[in-house]
mmCIF file of C-alpha atoms and ligand atoms in Angstrom:
data_model
loop_
_atom_site.group_PDB
_atom_site.id
_atom_site.type_symbol
_atom_site.label_atom_id
_atom_site.label_comp_id
_atom_site.label_asym_id
_atom_site.label_seq_id
_atom_site.Cartn_x
_atom_site.Cartn_y
_atom_site.Cartn_z
ATOM 1 C CA MET A 1 71.243 100.517 85.939
ATOM 2 C CA ASP A 2 69.563 100.726 89.372
ATOM 3 C CA PRO A 3 72.272 102.724 91.192
ATOM 4 C CA SER A 4 71.413 101.436 94.589
ATOM 5 C CA LYS A 5 72.282 97.926 93.362
ATOM 6 C CA TYR A 6 75.643 98.980 92.187
ATOM 7 C CA ASP A 7 76.690 101.507 94.724
ATOM 8 C CA TYR A 8 80.390 102.007 94.601
ATOM 9 C CA ARG A 9 80.566 104.675 97.240
ATOM 10 C CA GLU A 10 80.673 102.420 100.127
ATOM 11 C CA ASN A 11 83.619 100.381 98.990
ATOM 12 C CA PHE A 12 85.554 102.624 96.632
ATOM 13 C CA ASP A 13 87.132 106.043 96.447
ATOM 14 C CA LYS A 14 89.323 107.844 93.997
ATOM 15 C CA VAL A 15 92.870 108.278 93.846
ATOM 16 C CA HIS A 16 94.189 110.830 91.317
ATOM 17 C CA GLY A 17 90.795 110.214 89.540
ATOM 18 C CA ILE A 18 90.983 106.494 89.395
ATOM 19 C CA LEU A 19 88.611 104.273 91.460
ATOM 20 C CA MET A 20 90.269 102.248 94.063
ATOM 21 C CA TYR A 21 89.529 100.415 97.241
ATOM 22 C CA LYS A 22 88.822 102.598 100.101
ATOM 23 C CA ASP A 23 91.153 100.948 102.384
ATOM 24 C CA PHE A 24 93.923 101.224 99.748
ATOM 25 C CA VAL A 25 93.363 105.022 99.258
ATOM 26 C CA LYS A 26 93.335 105.789 103.005
ATOM 27 C CA TYR A 27 97.092 104.761 103.014
ATOM 28 C CA TRP A 28 98.114 105.993 99.711
ATOM 29 C CA ASP A 29 101.070 108.171 101.042
ATOM 30 C CA ASP A 30 102.817 104.713 101.792
ATOM 31 C CA VAL A 31 102.279 103.666 98.316
ATOM 32 C CA GLU A 32 103.424 107.111 96.763
ATOM 33 C CA THR A 33 106.701 107.126 98.712
ATOM 34 C CA PHE A 34 107.590 103.518 98.519
ATOM 35 C CA GLN A 35 111.252 103.052 98.211
ATOM 36 C CA ALA A 36 112.336 100.610 95.462
ATOM 37 C CA ARG A 37 115.474 98.729 95.272
ATOM 38 C CA PRO A 38 117.411 98.534 91.905
ATOM 39 C CA ASP A 39 117.088 94.726 91.989
ATOM 40 C CA ASP A 40 113.305 94.648 92.558
ATOM 41 C CA ILE A 41 111.159 92.894 89.855
ATOM 42 C CA VAL A 42 107.912 94.438 89.286
ATOM 43 C CA ILE A 43 104.910 92.666 87.880
ATOM 44 C CA VAL A 44 102.124 94.985 86.450
ATOM 45 C CA THR A 45 99.002 94.105 85.271
ATOM 46 C CA TYR A 46 95.489 95.367 84.977
ATOM 47 C CA PRO A 47 93.426 92.875 87.274
ATOM 48 C CA ARG A 48 92.564 89.502 85.893
ATOM 49 C CA SER A 49 95.113 89.568 83.085
ATOM 50 C CA GLY A 50 97.276 86.549 84.116
ATOM 51 C CA THR A 51 99.107 88.144 87.219
ATOM 52 C CA THR A 52 99.273 85.010 89.322
ATOM 53 C CA TRP A 53 100.438 82.878 86.282
ATOM 54 C CA ALA A 54 103.296 85.319 85.354
ATOM 55 C CA SER A 55 103.970 85.739 88.866
ATOM 56 C CA GLU A 56 104.607 81.860 89.512
ATOM 57 C CA ILE A 57 106.769 81.827 86.372
ATOM 58 C CA ILE A 58 108.952 84.768 87.555
ATOM 59 C CA TYR A 59 109.356 83.340 90.765
ATOM 60 C CA LEU A 60 110.593 80.166 89.341
ATOM 61 C CA ILE A 61 112.938 81.834 87.168
ATOM 62 C CA CYS A 62 114.465 83.744 90.192
ATOM 63 C CA LYS A 63 114.767 80.478 92.013
ATOM 64 C CA ASP A 64 116.609 78.802 89.029
ATOM 65 C CA GLY A 65 113.497 76.483 88.505
ATOM 66 C CA ASP A 66 113.499 75.081 92.302
ATOM 67 C CA VAL A 67 109.963 74.081 92.605
ATOM 68 C CA GLU A 68 110.349 73.376 96.317
ATOM 69 C CA LYS A 69 111.102 77.077 96.969
ATOM 70 C CA CYS A 70 107.806 77.863 95.453
ATOM 71 C CA ASN A 71 106.056 75.610 97.757
ATOM 72 C CA GLU A 72 107.295 76.893 100.840
ATOM 73 C CA ASP A 73 104.752 79.672 101.057
ATOM 74 C CA VAL A 74 101.608 81.042 99.294
ATOM 75 C CA ILE A 75 102.094 83.319 96.158
ATOM 76 C CA PHE A 76 100.844 86.461 97.997
ATOM 77 C CA ASN A 77 103.690 86.040 100.762
ATOM 78 C CA ARG A 78 106.423 85.303 98.211
ATOM 79 C CA ILE A 79 105.215 88.122 95.845
ATOM 80 C CA PRO A 80 103.649 90.843 97.866
ATOM 81 C CA PHE A 81 100.812 92.892 96.615
ATOM 82 C CA LEU A 82 102.346 96.581 96.628
ATOM 83 C CA GLU A 83 99.158 98.776 97.156
ATOM 84 C CA CYS A 84 97.116 96.210 98.960
ATOM 85 C CA ARG A 85 96.132 97.487 102.481
ATOM 86 C CA LYS A 86 93.445 96.179 104.986
ATOM 87 C CA GLU A 87 93.889 97.994 108.218
ATOM 88 C CA THR A 88 96.750 96.296 110.141
ATOM 89 C CA PHE A 89 96.360 92.833 108.851
ATOM 90 C CA LEU A 90 96.899 93.380 105.097
ATOM 91 C CA ASN A 91 99.822 95.683 104.263
ATOM 92 C CA GLY A 92 101.788 95.274 101.003
ATOM 93 C CA VAL A 93 104.263 98.083 101.662
ATOM 94 C CA LYS A 94 105.156 96.779 105.121
ATOM 95 C CA GLN A 95 105.647 93.325 103.802
ATOM 96 C CA LEU A 96 107.971 94.593 101.043
ATOM 97 C CA ASN A 97 109.972 96.898 103.381
ATOM 98 C CA GLU A 98 110.582 93.817 105.693
ATOM 99 C CA MET A 99 111.627 91.577 102.784
ATOM 100 C CA ALA A 100 115.098 90.619 101.946
ATOM 101 C CA SER A 101 116.412 91.496 98.417
ATOM 102 C CA PRO A 102 115.946 90.572 95.631
ATOM 103 C CA ARG A 103 112.332 91.293 95.945
ATOM 104 C CA ILE A 104 109.395 90.491 93.422
ATOM 105 C CA LEU A 105 106.225 92.398 93.748
ATOM 106 C CA LYS A 106 102.974 92.732 91.871
ATOM 107 C CA THR A 107 100.879 95.718 91.480
ATOM 108 C CA HIS A 108 97.738 96.783 89.262
ATOM 109 C CA LEU A 109 98.800 100.402 88.976
ATOM 110 C CA PRO A 110 98.524 102.303 85.722
ATOM 111 C CA ARG A 111 101.743 103.905 84.522
ATOM 112 C CA GLU A 112 101.035 107.288 86.088
ATOM 113 C CA LEU A 113 100.423 105.877 89.537
ATOM 114 C CA LEU A 114 103.421 103.637 89.875
ATOM 115 C CA PRO A 115 105.710 105.179 92.586
ATOM 116 C CA ALA A 116 108.419 107.330 91.057
ATOM 117 C CA SER A 117 111.177 105.146 92.842
ATOM 118 C CA PHE A 118 110.647 102.173 90.503
ATOM 119 C CA TRP A 119 111.719 104.606 87.530
ATOM 120 C CA GLU A 120 114.529 106.171 89.459
ATOM 121 C CA LYS A 121 116.042 102.863 90.346
ATOM 122 C CA ASN A 122 115.708 101.354 86.866
ATOM 123 C CA CYS A 123 113.805 98.342 88.191
ATOM 124 C CA LYS A 124 112.897 95.622 85.843
ATOM 125 C CA ILE A 125 109.039 95.870 85.043
ATOM 126 C CA VAL A 126 107.012 93.129 83.333
ATOM 127 C CA TYR A 127 103.563 94.329 82.109
ATOM 128 C CA ILE A 128 101.246 91.472 81.342
ATOM 129 C CA CYS A 129 98.123 92.299 79.510
ATOM 130 C CA ARG A 130 95.085 90.363 78.131
ATOM 131 C CA ASN A 131 92.189 91.177 75.763
ATOM 132 C CA ALA A 132 89.636 93.339 77.076
ATOM 133 C CA LYS A 133 86.638 91.047 76.456
ATOM 134 C CA ASP A 134 88.123 88.347 78.468
ATOM 135 C CA VAL A 135 89.318 90.623 81.082
ATOM 136 C CA ALA A 136 85.794 92.122 81.635
ATOM 137 C CA VAL A 137 84.360 88.340 81.938
ATOM 138 C CA SER A 138 87.012 87.574 84.537
ATOM 139 C CA ASN A 139 86.514 90.591 86.475
ATOM 140 C CA TYR A 140 82.696 89.952 86.550
ATOM 141 C CA TYR A 141 83.380 86.744 88.318
ATOM 142 C CA PHE A 142 86.104 88.126 90.484
ATOM 143 C CA PHE A 143 83.589 90.735 91.761
ATOM 144 C CA GLN A 144 81.303 87.894 92.786
ATOM 145 C CA MET A 145 84.066 86.236 94.653
ATOM 146 C CA ILE A 146 85.315 89.127 96.624
ATOM 147 C CA ASN A 147 83.006 89.680 99.716
ATOM 148 C CA SER A 148 83.661 93.458 100.042
ATOM 149 C CA TYR A 149 82.850 94.131 96.437
ATOM 150 C CA PRO A 150 79.565 95.300 95.418
ATOM 151 C CA ASP A 151 77.029 93.309 93.373
ATOM 152 C CA PRO A 152 78.264 93.562 89.948
ATOM 153 C CA GLY A 153 74.704 93.230 88.673
ATOM 154 C CA SER A 154 74.057 91.540 85.398
ATOM 155 C CA PHE A 155 76.859 90.965 82.906
ATOM 156 C CA PRO A 156 75.726 93.620 80.459
ATOM 157 C CA GLU A 157 75.410 96.134 83.508
ATOM 158 C CA PHE A 158 78.923 95.235 84.567
ATOM 159 C CA VAL A 159 80.434 95.526 81.042
ATOM 160 C CA GLU A 160 78.900 99.263 81.023
ATOM 161 C CA GLU A 161 80.737 100.036 84.024
ATOM 162 C CA PHE A 162 83.935 98.316 82.806
ATOM 163 C CA MET A 163 83.797 100.375 79.589
ATOM 164 C CA HIS A 164 83.602 103.673 81.425
ATOM 165 C CA GLY A 165 86.342 102.795 83.857
ATOM 166 C CA GLU A 166 84.138 102.918 86.769
ATOM 167 C CA VAL A 167 85.675 99.743 88.233
ATOM 168 C CA PRO A 168 88.674 99.453 90.652
ATOM 169 C CA TYR A 169 91.996 100.470 88.656
ATOM 170 C CA GLY A 170 89.920 102.485 86.289
ATOM 171 C CA SER A 171 89.747 102.149 82.459
ATOM 172 C CA TRP A 172 91.365 99.180 81.052
ATOM 173 C CA PHE A 173 91.875 101.147 77.863
ATOM 174 C CA LYS A 174 93.784 103.943 79.642
ATOM 175 C CA HIS A 175 95.731 101.311 81.665
ATOM 176 C CA VAL A 176 96.906 99.507 78.590
ATOM 177 C CA ILE A 177 97.670 102.509 76.708
ATOM 178 C CA SER A 178 99.710 104.066 79.579
ATOM 179 C CA TRP A 179 101.883 101.097 79.707
ATOM 180 C CA TRP A 180 102.175 100.640 75.997
ATOM 181 C CA GLU A 181 103.880 104.118 75.894
ATOM 182 C CA GLU A 182 106.739 102.558 77.673
ATOM 183 C CA ARG A 183 107.210 99.759 75.260
ATOM 184 C CA ASN A 184 110.710 100.969 74.110
ATOM 185 C CA ASN A 185 111.705 101.317 77.585
ATOM 186 C CA PRO A 186 114.529 98.726 77.823
ATOM 187 C CA HIS A 187 113.282 98.147 81.658
ATOM 188 C CA VAL A 188 109.962 97.266 80.617
ATOM 189 C CA LEU A 189 108.894 93.853 78.929
ATOM 190 C CA PHE A 190 105.460 93.602 77.412
ATOM 191 C CA ILE A 191 103.940 90.168 77.571
ATOM 192 C CA LEU A 192 100.389 89.237 76.257
ATOM 193 C CA TYR A 193 98.396 86.619 77.832
ATOM 194 C CA GLU A 194 97.061 85.437 74.641
ATOM 195 C CA ASP A 195 100.789 84.603 73.586
ATOM 196 C CA MET A 196 101.294 82.598 76.637
ATOM 197 C CA LYS A 197 98.293 80.632 75.888
ATOM 198 C CA GLU A 198 99.573 80.109 72.336
ATOM 199 C CA ASP A 199 103.163 79.339 73.038
ATOM 200 C CA ILE A 200 104.064 79.413 76.620
ATOM 201 C CA ARG A 201 107.803 78.238 76.080
ATOM 202 C CA LYS A 202 108.369 81.236 73.729
ATOM 203 C CA GLU A 203 107.176 83.723 76.466
ATOM 204 C CA VAL A 204 109.110 81.902 79.383
ATOM 205 C CA VAL A 205 112.213 82.174 77.224
ATOM 206 C CA LYS A 206 111.557 85.997 76.709
ATOM 207 C CA LEU A 207 110.906 86.391 80.482
ATOM 208 C CA ILE A 208 114.239 84.261 81.297
ATOM 209 C CA ARG A 209 116.250 86.499 78.837
ATOM 210 C CA PHE A 210 114.885 89.723 80.225
ATOM 211 C CA LEU A 211 115.643 88.836 83.811
ATOM 212 C CA GLY A 212 119.217 88.231 82.802
ATOM 213 C CA ARG A 213 119.270 84.447 82.896
ATOM 214 C CA LYS A 214 120.022 81.554 80.504
ATOM 215 C CA PRO A 215 116.905 79.757 79.078
ATOM 216 C CA SER A 216 118.218 76.005 79.372
ATOM 217 C CA GLU A 217 115.805 73.639 78.021
ATOM 218 C CA GLU A 218 115.498 71.997 81.567
ATOM 219 C CA LEU A 219 114.678 75.257 83.176
ATOM 220 C CA VAL A 220 112.007 76.119 80.700
ATOM 221 C CA GLU A 221 110.457 72.728 80.941
ATOM 222 C CA LYS A 222 110.310 72.810 84.641
ATOM 223 C CA ILE A 223 108.670 76.039 84.522
ATOM 224 C CA VAL A 224 106.127 75.215 81.868
ATOM 225 C CA GLN A 225 105.049 71.956 83.811
ATOM 226 C CA HIS A 226 104.877 73.748 87.182
ATOM 227 C CA THR A 227 102.681 76.513 86.120
ATOM 228 C CA LEU A 228 100.167 74.631 83.898
ATOM 229 C CA PHE A 229 96.540 75.872 84.393
ATOM 230 C CA GLN A 230 95.524 72.446 86.136
ATOM 231 C CA GLU A 231 98.705 72.480 88.428
ATOM 232 C CA MET A 232 98.154 76.051 89.588
ATOM 233 C CA LYS A 233 94.505 75.516 90.077
ATOM 234 C CA ASN A 234 95.144 72.621 92.421
ATOM 235 C CA ASN A 235 98.073 74.118 94.237
ATOM 236 C CA PRO A 236 97.153 75.878 97.574
ATOM 237 C CA CYS A 237 100.117 78.046 97.185
ATOM 238 C CA THR A 238 98.959 79.517 93.890
ATOM 239 C CA ASN A 239 95.084 79.023 94.093
ATOM 240 C CA TYR A 240 94.195 81.626 96.987
ATOM 241 C CA THR A 241 92.150 78.817 98.827
ATOM 242 C CA THR A 242 94.061 79.599 102.002
ATOM 243 C CA VAL A 243 92.466 82.902 102.063
ATOM 244 C CA PRO A 244 89.248 82.794 104.331
ATOM 245 C CA ASP A 245 85.893 82.640 102.512
ATOM 246 C CA GLU A 246 84.874 85.917 104.207
ATOM 247 C CA ILE A 247 87.500 87.485 101.959
ATOM 248 C CA ILE A 248 87.493 85.460 98.818
ATOM 249 C CA ASN A 249 84.517 83.139 98.344
ATOM 250 C CA GLN A 250 85.640 80.612 95.994
ATOM 251 C CA LYS A 251 82.427 78.460 96.585
ATOM 252 C CA VAL A 252 80.783 81.071 93.964
ATOM 253 C CA THR A 253 83.676 80.806 91.509
ATOM 254 C CA PRO A 254 87.223 79.753 91.699
ATOM 255 C CA PHE A 255 90.125 82.235 91.634
ATOM 256 C CA ILE A 256 91.975 80.261 89.044
ATOM 257 C CA ARG A 257 88.735 79.831 86.924
ATOM 258 C CA LYS A 258 88.908 78.703 83.277
ATOM 259 C CA GLY A 259 92.175 80.164 81.984
ATOM 260 C CA ILE A 260 91.215 80.262 78.281
ATOM 261 C CA THR A 261 91.001 82.967 75.522
ATOM 262 C CA GLY A 262 87.594 83.525 74.104
ATOM 263 C CA ASP A 263 85.265 82.773 77.135
ATOM 264 C CA TRP A 264 83.779 86.175 76.268
ATOM 265 C CA LYS A 265 81.848 84.502 73.559
ATOM 266 C CA ASN A 266 79.806 82.627 76.240
ATOM 267 C CA HIS A 267 78.958 86.020 77.887
ATOM 268 C CA PHE A 268 78.596 88.633 75.365
ATOM 269 C CA THR A 269 75.325 88.906 73.307
ATOM 270 C CA VAL A 270 75.661 89.824 69.729
ATOM 271 C CA ALA A 271 74.285 93.430 70.587
ATOM 272 C CA LEU A 272 76.583 93.978 73.601
ATOM 273 C CA ASN A 273 79.483 92.855 71.406
ATOM 274 C CA GLU A 274 78.728 95.297 68.795
ATOM 275 C CA ARG A 275 78.482 98.087 71.424
ATOM 276 C CA PHE A 276 81.764 97.010 72.997
ATOM 277 C CA ASP A 277 83.342 96.905 69.515
ATOM 278 C CA VAL A 278 82.401 100.449 68.614
ATOM 279 C CA HIS A 279 83.623 101.735 72.123
ATOM 280 C CA TYR A 280 86.773 99.822 71.588
ATOM 281 C CA GLU A 281 87.629 101.299 68.414
ATOM 282 C CA GLN A 282 87.068 104.891 69.818
ATOM 283 C CA GLN A 283 89.298 104.301 72.697
ATOM 284 C CA MET A 284 92.099 102.341 71.022
ATOM 285 C CA ASN A 285 92.203 103.609 67.510
ATOM 286 C CA LYS A 286 95.483 105.386 68.115
ATOM 287 C CA CYS A 287 97.175 102.573 70.030
ATOM 288 C CA THR A 288 99.267 100.228 67.896
ATOM 289 C CA LEU A 289 98.931 97.279 70.384
ATOM 290 C CA LYS A 290 96.679 94.779 68.711
ATOM 291 C CA PHE A 291 95.013 91.928 70.911
ATOM 292 C CA ARG A 292 93.632 88.670 69.976
ATOM 293 C CA THR A 293 90.369 87.688 71.155
ATOM 294 C CA GLU A 294 90.638 83.967 70.121
ATOM 295 C CA ILE A 295 93.439 81.905 69.250
HETATM 296 P P1 LIG B 301 89.823 83.330 84.039
HETATM 297 O O1 LIG B 301 88.879 84.131 85.044
HETATM 298 O O2 LIG B 301 89.400 83.835 82.649
HETATM 299 O O3 LIG B 301 89.868 81.948 84.083
HETATM 300 P P2 LIG B 301 94.924 87.345 87.770
HETATM 301 O O4 LIG B 301 95.891 86.347 88.150
HETATM 302 O O5 LIG B 301 95.459 88.449 87.098
HETATM 303 O O6 LIG B 301 93.961 87.616 88.808
HETATM 304 O O7 LIG B 301 94.315 86.482 86.468
HETATM 305 C C1 LIG B 301 93.337 85.437 86.637
HETATM 306 C C2 LIG B 301 93.056 84.940 85.475
HETATM 307 O O8 LIG B 301 94.301 84.081 84.897
HETATM 308 C C3 LIG B 301 91.921 83.841 85.495
HETATM 309 O O9 LIG B 301 91.168 83.959 84.292
HETATM 310 C C4 LIG B 301 92.670 82.674 85.782
HETATM 311 O O10 LIG B 301 91.995 81.304 85.411
HETATM 312 C C5 LIG B 301 93.736 82.765 84.647
HETATM 313 N N1 LIG B 301 95.090 81.926 85.104
HETATM 314 C C6 LIG B 301 95.512 81.772 86.361
HETATM 315 N N2 LIG B 301 96.501 80.844 86.047
HETATM 316 C C7 LIG B 301 96.581 80.464 85.019
HETATM 317 C C8 LIG B 301 97.388 79.463 84.179
HETATM 318 N N3 LIG B 301 98.196 78.732 84.812
HETATM 319 N N4 LIG B 301 97.082 79.353 82.881
HETATM 320 C C9 LIG B 301 96.372 79.886 82.178
HETATM 321 N N5 LIG B 301 95.398 80.997 82.875
HETATM 322 C C10 LIG B 301 95.764 81.071 84.163
#
């Protein structure tokens, strides 16, 4: 790969060995010392794994299915992004500190970077994960959409970086494994994007129960209808279209893009797929978590 075309140094830095946006790293103390509250709900994902979808579902659960409450504000104000920081105008920590309880927040941090306070306060944590190939594809488009990101180059070039964790939030493999080790922690719920795609009602019921509420048919149905792919794609409160083009340029590709399992087949060549499978096996052979790449 031509290094000048894919120069991360300008935009990214490392925090505890993991690649991260420079602006986030600059204020990392604020993230590390973040003070959780016992009733915080934490949504954790590797980027592009279904964060926004799960976030809207969880928000609705906490609002007893009241769709009006979802439409009062954009999702990134209702559910702040913990580590997000851009000088003075974007500050997830500040947003959260000023927010009344109960709070719902999102983060993309691997297990070892989650602020200690969330563990000390026994907060409920939902980890959403998605198969690596579709995550790679979705991130490839995401890179093209975010103006402050470097040009990801060709898809095979990007996949190479993705496989070696040279992307923000580091290795998908390490991220997933780090969280899978928490699977027996009663405060952590694991949800797979592919399971959501296959049977959303079942996963919504799981989430409702985990959050200590009753899964009435009416509540489940309201949530399912409001969070359909097309609904969220057209909804300015969830589709990020209110963010200026200078930050997220959705003319290139929409934030809520295809929402399917198996789009990787349209991007991976046979050779790239074989290479990826070998690498995947090396990284994941000790992990008991199995993903589906088609449903
Ligand atoms: P694709 O790029 O494959 O379409 P995140 O919210 O973590 O950034 O994840 C974004 C991915 O979730 C995108 O995947 C997006 O289309 C998908 N997504 C968002 N809302 C969805 C929904 N309601 N149903 C299914 N997929 C959804």
